[in-house]
mmCIF file of C-alpha atoms in Angstrom:
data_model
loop_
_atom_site.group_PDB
_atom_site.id
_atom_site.type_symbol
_atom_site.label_atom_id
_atom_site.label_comp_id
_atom_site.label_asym_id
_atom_site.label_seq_id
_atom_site.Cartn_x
_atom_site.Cartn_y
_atom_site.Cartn_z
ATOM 1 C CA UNK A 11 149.283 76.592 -49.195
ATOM 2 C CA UNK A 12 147.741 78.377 -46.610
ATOM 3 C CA UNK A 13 148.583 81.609 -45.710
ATOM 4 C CA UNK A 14 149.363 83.462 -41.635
ATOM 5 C CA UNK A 15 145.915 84.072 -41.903
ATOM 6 C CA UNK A 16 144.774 80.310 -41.703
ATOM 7 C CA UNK A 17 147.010 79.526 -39.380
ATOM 8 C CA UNK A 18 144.631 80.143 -36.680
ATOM 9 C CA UNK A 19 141.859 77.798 -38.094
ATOM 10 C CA UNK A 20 144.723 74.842 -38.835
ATOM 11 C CA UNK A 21 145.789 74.862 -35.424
ATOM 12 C CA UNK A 22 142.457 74.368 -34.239
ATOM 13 C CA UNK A 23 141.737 71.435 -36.966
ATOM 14 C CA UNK A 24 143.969 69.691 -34.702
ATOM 15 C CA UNK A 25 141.409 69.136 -31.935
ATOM 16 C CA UNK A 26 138.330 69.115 -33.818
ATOM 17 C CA UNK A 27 135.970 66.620 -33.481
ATOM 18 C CA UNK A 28 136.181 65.460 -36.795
ATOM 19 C CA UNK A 29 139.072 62.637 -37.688
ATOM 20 C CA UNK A 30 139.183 63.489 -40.993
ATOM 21 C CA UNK A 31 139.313 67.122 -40.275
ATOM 22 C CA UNK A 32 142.314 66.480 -38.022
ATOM 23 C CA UNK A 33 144.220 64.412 -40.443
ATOM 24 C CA UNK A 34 143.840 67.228 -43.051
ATOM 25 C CA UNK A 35 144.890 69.949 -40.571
ATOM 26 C CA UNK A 36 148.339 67.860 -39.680
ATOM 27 C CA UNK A 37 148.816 67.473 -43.397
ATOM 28 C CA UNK A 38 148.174 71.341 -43.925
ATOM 29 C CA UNK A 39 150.491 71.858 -41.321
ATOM 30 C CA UNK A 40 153.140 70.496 -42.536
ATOM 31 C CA UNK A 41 153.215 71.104 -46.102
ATOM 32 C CA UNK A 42 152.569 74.174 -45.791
ATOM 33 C CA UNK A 43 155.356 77.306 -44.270
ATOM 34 C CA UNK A 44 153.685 78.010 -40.331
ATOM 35 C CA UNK A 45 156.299 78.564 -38.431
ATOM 36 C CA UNK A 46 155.614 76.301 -35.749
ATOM 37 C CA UNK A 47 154.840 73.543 -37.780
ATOM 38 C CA UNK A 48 157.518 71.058 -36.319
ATOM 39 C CA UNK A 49 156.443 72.021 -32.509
ATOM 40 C CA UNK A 50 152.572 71.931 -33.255
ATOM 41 C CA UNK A 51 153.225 68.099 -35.024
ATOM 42 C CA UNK A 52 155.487 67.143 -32.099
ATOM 43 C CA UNK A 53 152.968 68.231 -29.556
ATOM 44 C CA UNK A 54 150.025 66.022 -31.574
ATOM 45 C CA UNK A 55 152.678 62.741 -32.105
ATOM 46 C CA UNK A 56 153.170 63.188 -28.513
ATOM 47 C CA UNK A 57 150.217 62.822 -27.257
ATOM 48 C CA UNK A 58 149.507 59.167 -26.414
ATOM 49 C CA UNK A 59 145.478 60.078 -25.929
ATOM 50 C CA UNK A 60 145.980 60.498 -30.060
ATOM 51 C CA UNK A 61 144.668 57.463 -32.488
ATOM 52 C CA UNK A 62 147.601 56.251 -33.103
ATOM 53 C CA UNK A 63 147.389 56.594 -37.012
ATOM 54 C CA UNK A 64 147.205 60.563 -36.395
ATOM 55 C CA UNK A 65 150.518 60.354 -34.783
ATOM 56 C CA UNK A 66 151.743 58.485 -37.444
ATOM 57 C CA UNK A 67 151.123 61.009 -40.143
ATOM 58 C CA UNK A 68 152.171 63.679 -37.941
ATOM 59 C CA UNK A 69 155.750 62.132 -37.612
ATOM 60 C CA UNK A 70 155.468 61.647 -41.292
ATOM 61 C CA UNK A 71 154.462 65.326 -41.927
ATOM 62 C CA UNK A 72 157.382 66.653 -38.975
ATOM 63 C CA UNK A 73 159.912 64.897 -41.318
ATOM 64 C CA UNK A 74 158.408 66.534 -44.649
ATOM 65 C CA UNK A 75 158.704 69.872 -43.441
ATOM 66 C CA UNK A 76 162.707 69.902 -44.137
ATOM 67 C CA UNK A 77 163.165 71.748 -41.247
ATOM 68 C CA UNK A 78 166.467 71.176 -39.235
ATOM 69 C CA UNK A 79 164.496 71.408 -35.633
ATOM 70 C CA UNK A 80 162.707 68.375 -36.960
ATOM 71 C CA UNK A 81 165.950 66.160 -37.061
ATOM 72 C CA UNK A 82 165.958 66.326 -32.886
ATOM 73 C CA UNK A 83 162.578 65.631 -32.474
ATOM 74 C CA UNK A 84 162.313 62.904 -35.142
ATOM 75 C CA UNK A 85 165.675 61.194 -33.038
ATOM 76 C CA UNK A 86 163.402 61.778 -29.517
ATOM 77 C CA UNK A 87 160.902 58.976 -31.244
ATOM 78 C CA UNK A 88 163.076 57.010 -32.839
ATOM 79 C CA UNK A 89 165.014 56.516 -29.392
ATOM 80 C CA UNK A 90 161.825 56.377 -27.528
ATOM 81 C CA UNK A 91 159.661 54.188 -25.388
ATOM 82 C CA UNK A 92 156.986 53.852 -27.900
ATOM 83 C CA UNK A 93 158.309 50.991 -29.929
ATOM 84 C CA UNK A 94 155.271 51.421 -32.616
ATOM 85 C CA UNK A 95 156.604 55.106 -33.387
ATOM 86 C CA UNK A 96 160.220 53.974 -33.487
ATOM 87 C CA UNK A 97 160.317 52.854 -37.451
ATOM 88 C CA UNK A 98 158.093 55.824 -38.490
ATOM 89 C CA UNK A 99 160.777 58.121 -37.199
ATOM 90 C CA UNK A 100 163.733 56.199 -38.720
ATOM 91 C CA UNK A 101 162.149 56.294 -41.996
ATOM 92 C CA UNK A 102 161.377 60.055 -41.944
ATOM 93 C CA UNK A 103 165.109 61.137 -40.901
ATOM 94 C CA UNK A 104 165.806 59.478 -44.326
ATOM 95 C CA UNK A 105 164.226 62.340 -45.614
ATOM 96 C CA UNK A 106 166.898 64.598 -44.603
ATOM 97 C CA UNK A 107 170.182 65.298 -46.504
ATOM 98 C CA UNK A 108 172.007 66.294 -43.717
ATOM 99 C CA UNK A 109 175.224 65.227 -42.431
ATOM 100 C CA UNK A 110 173.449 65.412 -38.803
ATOM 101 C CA UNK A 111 171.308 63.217 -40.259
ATOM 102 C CA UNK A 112 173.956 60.807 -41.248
ATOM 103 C CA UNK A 113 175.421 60.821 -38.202
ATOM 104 C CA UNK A 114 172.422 60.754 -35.935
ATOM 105 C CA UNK A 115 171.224 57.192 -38.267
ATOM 106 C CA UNK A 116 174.449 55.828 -37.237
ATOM 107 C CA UNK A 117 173.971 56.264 -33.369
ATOM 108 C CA UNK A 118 170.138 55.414 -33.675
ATOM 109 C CA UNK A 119 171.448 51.677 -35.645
ATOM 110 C CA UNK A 120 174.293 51.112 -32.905
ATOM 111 C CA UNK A 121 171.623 50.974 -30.516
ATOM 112 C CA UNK A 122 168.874 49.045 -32.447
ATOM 113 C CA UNK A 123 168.658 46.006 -34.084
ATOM 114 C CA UNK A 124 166.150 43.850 -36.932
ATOM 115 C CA UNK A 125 163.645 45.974 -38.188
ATOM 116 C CA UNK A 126 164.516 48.855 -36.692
ATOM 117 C CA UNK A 127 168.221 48.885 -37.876
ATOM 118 C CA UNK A 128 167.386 47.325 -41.437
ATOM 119 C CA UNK A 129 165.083 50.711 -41.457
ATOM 120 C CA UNK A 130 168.055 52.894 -40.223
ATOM 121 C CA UNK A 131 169.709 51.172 -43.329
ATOM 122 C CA UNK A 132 167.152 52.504 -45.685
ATOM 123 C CA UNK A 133 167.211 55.298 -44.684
ATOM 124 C CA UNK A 134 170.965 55.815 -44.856
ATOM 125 C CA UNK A 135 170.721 54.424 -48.440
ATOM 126 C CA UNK A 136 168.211 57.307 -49.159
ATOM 127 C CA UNK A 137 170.031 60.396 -47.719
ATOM 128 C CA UNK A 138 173.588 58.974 -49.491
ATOM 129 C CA UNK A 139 172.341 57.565 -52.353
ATOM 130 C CA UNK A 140 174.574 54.826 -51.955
ATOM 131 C CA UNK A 141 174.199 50.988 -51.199
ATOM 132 C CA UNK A 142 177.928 50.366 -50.956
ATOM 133 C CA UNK A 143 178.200 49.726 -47.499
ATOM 134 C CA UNK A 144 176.062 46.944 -47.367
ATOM 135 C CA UNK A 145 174.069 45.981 -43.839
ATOM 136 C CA UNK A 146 177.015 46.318 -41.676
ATOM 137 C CA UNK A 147 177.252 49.725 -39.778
ATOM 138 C CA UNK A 148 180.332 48.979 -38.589
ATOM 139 C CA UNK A 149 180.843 49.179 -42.540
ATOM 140 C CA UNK A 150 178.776 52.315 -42.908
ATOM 141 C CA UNK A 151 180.462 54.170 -40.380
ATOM 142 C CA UNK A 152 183.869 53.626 -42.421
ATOM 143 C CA UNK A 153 182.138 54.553 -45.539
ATOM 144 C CA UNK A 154 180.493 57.981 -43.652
ATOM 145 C CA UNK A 155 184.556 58.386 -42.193
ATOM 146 C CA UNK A 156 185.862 58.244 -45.836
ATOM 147 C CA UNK A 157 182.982 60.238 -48.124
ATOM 148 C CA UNK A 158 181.390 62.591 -45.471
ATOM 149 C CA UNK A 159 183.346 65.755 -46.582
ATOM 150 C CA UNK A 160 182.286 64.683 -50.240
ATOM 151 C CA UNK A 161 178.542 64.091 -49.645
ATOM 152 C CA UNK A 162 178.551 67.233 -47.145
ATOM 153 C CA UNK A 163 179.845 69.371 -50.118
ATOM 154 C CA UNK A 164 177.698 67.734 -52.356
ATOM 155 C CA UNK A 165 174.295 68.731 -49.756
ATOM 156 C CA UNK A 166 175.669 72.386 -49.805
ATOM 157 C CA UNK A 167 176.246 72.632 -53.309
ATOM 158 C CA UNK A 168 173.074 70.810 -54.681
ATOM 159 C CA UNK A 169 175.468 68.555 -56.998
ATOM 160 C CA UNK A 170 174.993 64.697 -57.765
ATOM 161 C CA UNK A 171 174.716 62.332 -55.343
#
């Protein structure tokens, strides 16, 4: 992990020349603790001028970090314009056990549909740990009424799933 020090030197990876050396900056980024790490991601998945698999593992890294600014930025792509970016973002909210989360998947699969929603899907199944509710999320969303307070408790105290 690299330290304030390199922090410098990983935010310029970002716009080096090299690919390779970019790719390795976003992924030092986010694994590691800089403080800005969801905002400098954001800032590279949002530029369109980006190759497009860059973005990618940005939003993949932005969702990695754990961090709960990264659940509103991760929503702004899964609701946005650029379809190809859409799924990526879906799948990395399902990295988040967060009751935000939950409910922020819900909204996201009201408004989607096929892959996108069957994604929203998985990734409820992921943060809940349950497959109970089926496909429906008219289904899920009764589930989420009746175990929220049970699965919130469960986040806070670190107990099973």
């Amino acid at each position: 992990r690299a330290g304030p020090s390199a922090w410098p030197v990983l935010e310029g990876g970002l716009d080096h020349a090299s690919y390779e050396v970019r790719l390795g900056a976003i992924e030092a980024i986010g694994a590691g603790p800089h403080p800005r790490a969801v905002a400098l991601l954001d800032a590279f998945a949002s530029d369109r001028d980006r190759i497009l698999n860059g973005r990618l593992l940005a939003l993949r890294w932005i969702g990695r970090t754990g961090k709960s600014a990264a659940i509103g930025v991760l929503a702004r792509f899964a609701l946005g314009e650029e379809v190809g970016l859409r799924g990526p973002a879906i799948v990395a909210l399902g990295g988040f056990r967060s009751p935000e989360a939950v409910d922020l998947l819900l909204s996201i699969a009201e408004r989607t549909g096929g892959s996108e929603r069957e994604k929203t899907v998985e990734a409820l199944r992921q943060i809940t740990g349950t497959t109970r509710p089926g496909r429906s999320i008219e289904e899920w969303k009764r589930w989420w009424r009746l175990h929220r307070y049970r699965i919130v408790w469960e986040i806070e105290e670190g107990g099973p799933r």
